[in-house]
Short mmCIF file of C-alpha atoms and ligand atoms in Angstrom, two decimals:
data_model
loop_
_atom_site.label_atom_id
_atom_site.label_comp_id
_atom_site.label_asym_id
_atom_site.label_seq_id
_atom_site.Cartn_x
_atom_site.Cartn_y
_atom_site.Cartn_z
CA MET A 1 7.66 1.05 26.69
CA SER A 2 10.84 -1.04 26.43
CA LYS A 3 11.16 -3.65 23.73
CA GLN A 4 11.00 -6.36 26.40
CA ASN A 5 7.62 -5.08 27.65
CA ARG A 6 6.29 -4.81 24.14
CA LEU A 7 6.90 -8.48 23.68
CA HIS A 8 4.58 -9.02 26.64
CA TYR A 9 1.51 -7.29 25.25
CA ASP A 10 -1.73 -8.89 26.35
CA LYS A 11 -1.87 -11.76 23.83
CA GLU A 12 -5.66 -11.78 23.82
CA ARG A 13 -5.79 -8.22 22.50
CA LEU A 14 -3.03 -8.52 19.92
CA PRO A 15 -4.07 -8.90 16.28
CA LYS A 16 -4.40 -12.55 15.26
CA HIS A 17 -3.64 -11.69 11.68
CA ILE A 18 -1.55 -8.82 10.31
CA ALA A 19 -1.47 -8.04 6.59
CA ILE A 20 1.18 -5.80 5.05
CA ILE A 21 1.40 -3.94 1.74
CA MET A 22 5.18 -3.79 1.44
CA ASP A 23 5.58 -0.64 -0.64
CA GLY A 24 8.41 1.84 -1.28
CA ASN A 25 11.35 -0.29 -2.41
CA GLY A 26 11.80 1.83 -5.54
CA ARG A 27 11.69 5.13 -3.64
CA TRP A 28 14.17 3.79 -1.07
CA ALA A 29 16.61 2.95 -3.87
CA LYS A 30 16.04 6.25 -5.67
CA LYS A 31 16.88 8.23 -2.53
CA ARG A 32 20.22 6.43 -2.47
CA HIS A 33 20.86 6.75 -6.24
CA LEU A 34 20.72 2.96 -6.49
CA PRO A 35 18.87 0.82 -9.06
CA ARG A 36 15.33 -0.22 -8.07
CA GLN A 37 16.62 -3.79 -7.75
CA ALA A 38 18.73 -2.75 -4.76
CA GLY A 39 15.49 -1.60 -3.14
CA HIS A 40 13.88 -4.99 -3.72
CA ARG A 41 16.90 -6.76 -2.26
CA ALA A 42 16.75 -4.57 0.85
CA GLY A 43 13.02 -5.28 0.95
CA ILE A 44 13.70 -8.99 1.37
CA THR A 45 15.91 -8.24 4.38
CA ALA A 46 13.09 -6.14 5.86
CA LEU A 47 10.70 -9.05 5.34
CA LYS A 48 13.00 -11.41 7.25
CA ARG A 49 13.21 -8.91 10.15
CA THR A 50 9.43 -8.58 10.13
CA ILE A 51 8.82 -12.33 10.25
CA GLU A 52 11.14 -12.57 13.29
CA THR A 53 9.28 -9.84 15.18
CA ILE A 54 5.87 -11.25 14.31
CA MET A 55 7.00 -14.64 15.63
CA GLU A 56 8.42 -13.09 18.82
CA LEU A 57 5.07 -11.41 19.40
CA GLY A 58 3.29 -14.72 18.88
CA ILE A 59 0.97 -13.37 16.18
CA PRO A 60 -0.45 -16.46 14.43
CA VAL A 61 -0.93 -15.20 10.84
CA LEU A 62 1.07 -12.79 8.67
CA THR A 63 0.09 -11.99 5.08
CA VAL A 64 2.45 -9.98 2.89
CA TYR A 65 1.79 -8.54 -0.56
CA ALA A 66 4.82 -9.41 -2.68
CA PHE A 67 3.59 -9.11 -6.29
CA SER A 68 0.21 -8.02 -7.59
CA THR A 69 -1.59 -9.04 -10.78
CA GLU A 70 -0.99 -5.41 -11.85
CA ASN A 71 2.77 -5.54 -11.23
CA TRP A 72 3.20 -7.36 -14.60
CA LYS A 73 2.88 -3.87 -16.10
CA ARG A 74 6.40 -3.09 -14.87
CA PRO A 75 9.43 -3.33 -17.20
CA ALA A 76 10.37 -6.95 -17.97
CA ASP A 77 13.80 -6.43 -16.38
CA GLU A 78 12.30 -5.50 -13.04
CA VAL A 79 9.76 -8.33 -13.14
CA ASN A 80 12.48 -10.89 -13.97
CA HIS A 81 14.67 -9.58 -11.21
CA LEU A 82 11.83 -9.84 -8.68
CA MET A 83 10.99 -13.39 -9.73
CA ASN A 84 14.65 -14.44 -9.49
CA LEU A 85 15.05 -12.74 -6.13
CA LEU A 86 12.03 -14.59 -4.75
CA ARG A 87 13.20 -17.91 -6.12
CA GLU A 88 16.73 -17.48 -4.76
CA ASN A 89 15.53 -16.47 -1.31
CA LEU A 90 12.96 -19.21 -1.08
CA HIS A 91 15.61 -21.75 -2.00
CA ASN A 92 18.04 -20.41 0.62
CA GLU A 93 15.48 -19.89 3.37
CA LEU A 94 13.35 -23.02 3.08
CA SER A 95 15.24 -24.99 5.76
CA ASP A 96 15.08 -21.98 8.11
CA LEU A 97 11.35 -21.55 7.53
CA HIS A 98 10.84 -25.24 8.24
CA GLU A 99 13.04 -25.25 11.37
CA ASN A 100 11.07 -22.28 12.66
CA ASN A 101 7.84 -24.27 12.27
CA ILE A 102 6.49 -21.73 9.76
CA LYS A 103 3.72 -22.82 7.41
CA LEU A 104 4.03 -21.15 4.02
CA ASN A 105 0.94 -20.50 1.88
CA ILE A 106 0.84 -18.76 -1.45
CA LEU A 107 -2.15 -16.54 -2.22
CA GLY A 108 -2.41 -16.02 -5.94
CA ASP A 109 -2.27 -17.73 -9.30
CA LEU A 110 0.79 -19.99 -9.35
CA LYS A 111 0.12 -20.94 -12.96
CA GLY A 112 1.08 -17.45 -14.11
CA LEU A 113 4.55 -17.62 -12.51
CA PRO A 114 7.80 -18.77 -14.13
CA SER A 115 8.11 -22.56 -13.82
CA GLY A 116 11.32 -22.52 -11.72
CA LEU A 117 9.75 -20.27 -9.11
CA ARG A 118 6.49 -22.22 -9.20
CA GLU A 119 8.28 -25.49 -8.46
CA GLU A 120 10.26 -23.92 -5.64
CA LEU A 121 7.02 -22.54 -4.17
CA LEU A 122 5.18 -25.85 -4.43
CA GLU A 123 8.06 -27.63 -2.72
CA ALA A 124 8.20 -25.04 0.06
CA CYS A 125 4.42 -25.24 0.66
CA GLU A 126 4.51 -29.03 0.69
CA THR A 127 7.52 -29.20 3.03
CA THR A 128 5.98 -26.80 5.54
CA ALA A 129 2.33 -27.93 5.20
CA GLY A 130 2.31 -29.76 8.55
CA ASN A 131 3.97 -26.96 10.53
CA THR A 132 2.02 -25.51 13.42
CA GLY A 133 3.76 -22.17 14.06
CA LEU A 134 3.35 -18.91 12.17
CA VAL A 135 1.16 -19.09 9.06
CA LEU A 136 3.01 -17.00 6.48
CA ASN A 137 0.85 -16.08 3.49
CA VAL A 138 2.73 -14.60 0.58
CA ALA A 139 0.48 -12.89 -1.96
CA LEU A 140 2.18 -13.48 -5.28
CA ASN A 141 0.56 -12.86 -8.65
CA TYR A 142 -2.35 -11.92 -6.41
CA GLY A 143 -5.29 -9.63 -7.08
CA GLY A 144 -8.31 -9.22 -4.81
CA ARG A 145 -10.74 -8.98 -7.72
CA SER A 146 -9.38 -12.04 -9.46
CA GLU A 147 -9.57 -13.95 -6.15
CA ILE A 148 -13.26 -13.03 -5.88
CA VAL A 149 -13.94 -14.06 -9.51
CA ARG A 150 -12.12 -17.34 -8.88
CA ALA A 151 -14.30 -18.01 -5.81
CA ALA A 152 -17.47 -17.21 -7.80
CA LYS A 153 -16.44 -19.72 -10.47
CA ALA A 154 -15.62 -22.40 -7.90
CA ILE A 155 -19.03 -21.95 -6.26
CA ALA A 156 -20.80 -21.99 -9.65
CA ARG A 157 -19.11 -25.32 -10.33
CA GLN A 158 -20.28 -26.69 -6.96
CA VAL A 159 -23.84 -25.60 -7.81
CA MET A 160 -23.66 -27.26 -11.23
CA ASP A 161 -22.36 -30.44 -9.62
CA GLY A 162 -25.29 -30.35 -7.17
CA ASP A 163 -23.00 -30.02 -4.10
CA VAL A 164 -24.38 -26.60 -3.08
CA SER A 165 -27.76 -25.00 -3.77
CA ILE A 166 -28.02 -21.33 -4.75
CA ASP A 167 -29.91 -20.53 -1.55
CA GLU A 168 -27.15 -22.06 0.54
CA ILE A 169 -24.55 -19.62 -0.78
CA ASP A 170 -23.64 -17.24 2.02
CA GLU A 171 -20.62 -15.28 3.25
CA ALA A 172 -19.18 -18.32 4.99
CA ILE A 173 -19.30 -20.39 1.78
CA PHE A 174 -17.82 -17.52 -0.16
CA GLY A 175 -14.98 -17.11 2.36
CA ALA A 176 -14.27 -20.83 2.22
CA ASN A 177 -13.56 -20.51 -1.50
CA LEU A 178 -10.91 -17.81 -1.10
CA TYR A 179 -7.16 -18.39 -0.79
CA THR A 180 -7.43 -17.48 2.90
CA LYS A 181 -9.89 -20.30 3.61
CA GLY A 182 -9.91 -21.31 7.27
CA LEU A 183 -7.84 -18.33 8.46
CA PRO A 184 -9.08 -15.41 10.55
CA GLU A 185 -9.56 -12.15 8.64
CA PRO A 186 -6.79 -9.55 9.10
CA ASP A 187 -7.25 -7.41 12.21
CA LEU A 188 -4.63 -4.92 11.11
CA LEU A 189 -3.50 -3.87 7.64
CA ILE A 190 -0.21 -1.98 7.47
CA ARG A 191 0.86 -0.10 4.35
CA THR A 192 4.35 1.37 4.10
CA ALA A 193 5.49 4.30 1.91
CA GLY A 194 2.48 6.49 2.59
CA GLU A 195 -0.04 5.71 -0.18
CA MET A 196 -3.65 5.79 1.01
CA ARG A 197 -4.92 2.98 -1.18
CA ILE A 198 -5.56 -0.75 -1.16
CA SER A 199 -4.10 -1.60 -4.60
CA ASN A 200 -6.35 -4.66 -5.07
CA PHE A 201 -5.21 -6.40 -1.86
CA LEU A 202 -7.53 -8.73 0.10
CA LEU A 203 -10.69 -6.89 -0.96
CA TRP A 204 -13.10 -9.35 0.65
CA GLN A 205 -11.08 -10.04 3.81
CA ILE A 206 -10.46 -6.44 4.92
CA ALA A 207 -14.13 -5.46 5.32
CA TYR A 208 -13.54 -4.64 9.03
CA THR A 209 -9.75 -4.52 9.20
CA GLU A 210 -8.07 -1.59 10.95
CA ILE A 211 -5.82 0.26 8.49
CA TRP A 212 -2.51 1.86 9.48
CA VAL A 213 -0.32 3.69 6.98
CA THR A 214 3.25 4.84 7.63
CA ASP A 215 5.59 6.98 5.52
CA VAL A 216 8.45 4.59 6.37
CA LEU A 217 9.65 2.91 3.16
CA TRP A 218 9.49 -0.87 3.20
CA PRO A 219 13.28 -1.52 3.28
CA ASP A 220 13.47 0.65 6.45
CA PHE A 221 10.63 -1.22 8.18
CA ASN A 222 11.60 -2.71 11.55
CA SER A 223 10.25 -3.87 14.90
CA GLU A 224 9.90 -0.30 16.21
CA VAL A 225 7.47 0.48 13.37
CA ILE A 226 5.51 -2.72 14.06
CA PHE A 227 5.23 -1.76 17.73
CA GLU A 228 4.02 1.70 16.73
CA ALA A 229 1.33 0.15 14.51
CA ILE A 230 0.25 -2.29 17.21
CA GLU A 231 0.10 0.39 19.89
CA ASP A 232 -2.12 2.48 17.65
CA TYR A 233 -4.29 -0.57 16.90
CA LEU A 234 -4.69 -1.34 20.61
CA LYS A 235 -6.10 2.17 21.19
CA ARG A 236 -8.88 1.81 18.62
CA ASP A 237 -12.49 0.90 19.29
CA ARG A 238 -13.51 -1.81 16.87
CA LYS A 239 -17.24 -1.35 16.57
CA PHE A 240 -18.15 -3.62 13.64
CA GLY A 241 -21.18 -1.43 13.00
CA ALA A 242 -22.55 -1.67 16.53
CA VAL A 243 -22.85 0.91 19.31
CA ILE A 244 -20.27 0.30 22.03
C1 IPE B 301 7.05 -2.52 -3.49
O1 IPE B 301 7.89 -1.49 -3.81
C2 IPE B 301 7.48 -3.83 -4.10
C3 IPE B 301 6.59 -4.34 -5.16
C4 IPE B 301 5.48 -3.81 -5.55
C5 IPE B 301 7.02 -5.54 -5.83
P1 IPE B 301 7.74 -0.66 -5.16
O2 IPE B 301 8.63 -1.30 -6.19
O3 IPE B 301 6.33 -0.50 -5.53
O4 IPE B 301 8.36 0.73 -4.70
P2 IPE B 301 7.89 2.19 -5.15
O5 IPE B 301 6.42 2.29 -4.91
O6 IPE B 301 8.25 2.34 -6.60
O7 IPE B 301 8.68 3.11 -4.27
C1 IPE B 302 1.19 -2.78 -4.14
O1 IPE B 302 2.20 -1.88 -4.42
C2 IPE B 302 1.62 -4.18 -4.52
C3 IPE B 302 2.68 -4.75 -3.70
C4 IPE B 302 3.19 -4.22 -2.62
C5 IPE B 302 3.15 -6.04 -4.13
P1 IPE B 302 2.26 -1.10 -5.80
O2 IPE B 302 3.47 -0.23 -5.74
O3 IPE B 302 2.16 -2.04 -6.93
O4 IPE B 302 0.92 -0.26 -5.72
P2 IPE B 302 0.48 1.05 -6.52
O5 IPE B 302 0.88 0.86 -7.97
O6 IPE B 302 1.23 2.21 -5.91
O7 IPE B 302 -0.98 1.17 -6.29
MG1 MG B 303 4.93 0.91 -5.13
#
C-alpha cells in the first residue's frame, strides 16, 4: 500500500489511542560507538516524527513512555542529561505544539522532577489545555503501580470525606482517578527494541490492549514502522473475552 493510501485507512477501525514504550536509545548509540546521550537525542527526533505521523493519521490520543519511576536507578549523569534534554525540547517546541492544536498531558509524579523541568511542564500543559487536536500524554516519572496506589489513596480520601461509599467503588470510579481520566484506553501498545515486557507501563489501562513489539530501535522508528504496526492491528480479532 502506498503511503498516501495508508493515510486513508478506515478511520472508524483505526486505534483511537496508541501507547508506545520508546526503548533502545542506548543500544542505538552503542551500535554507532556513540555515548548513550546521543541515542536519547536521536530518540527525541524520532518522537517528533512519530507525533507528525500520528496527527496525519488522525489518531486522537498518543501516550509515550519517556521516563519510568525505575529509571532513577540509572547513573546520575544519564538522568541529568535526560531531564535537560526534555526541558530544552519542551521549551523549543512549545509554540509548535500549541500551533498544531496539541494538548499536552503529563502522566506521572511532577513533584519528583527537577524544578526547572517541572515549571516548563506546567506552563506547557496550561498553555495547551484548551487545544482540541491530538492529546499527547507523556509518561514522565511514571510507574503503573504507583499510579494505582495513588488512585487507591484518592478514593480512600473520597470515602473518608463521605463523597463516595465503599459499595459505589467500581472500575469506572477507579479509572476516573488515574492520570488517564476521561481518555479511551489504549487500543494498541507498541514497544520498540524487542523486549517482551511491560516495564510498569499503564498496568490498569492495557487490560485489553493489543501488543505489538518490533526489534527496531526507538531512534530508527518512523512512519513505515507505525504503518506496519497498524496493519497488523487491523488484522486482529479483538474478542474482549467473548466468542466472535
Ligand atoms: C529508552 O532507551 C529511553 C529511556 C528509558 C529513557 P534506553 O535508554 O532504555 O535504551 P536501551 O534499552 O539501553 O537500549
Ligand atoms: C521502559 O524502558 C521505560 C521507558 C521507555 C521510559 P526501560 O529501558 O527502562 O525498561 P527495562 O529496564 O528494559 O525493563
Ligand atoms: Mg531500555
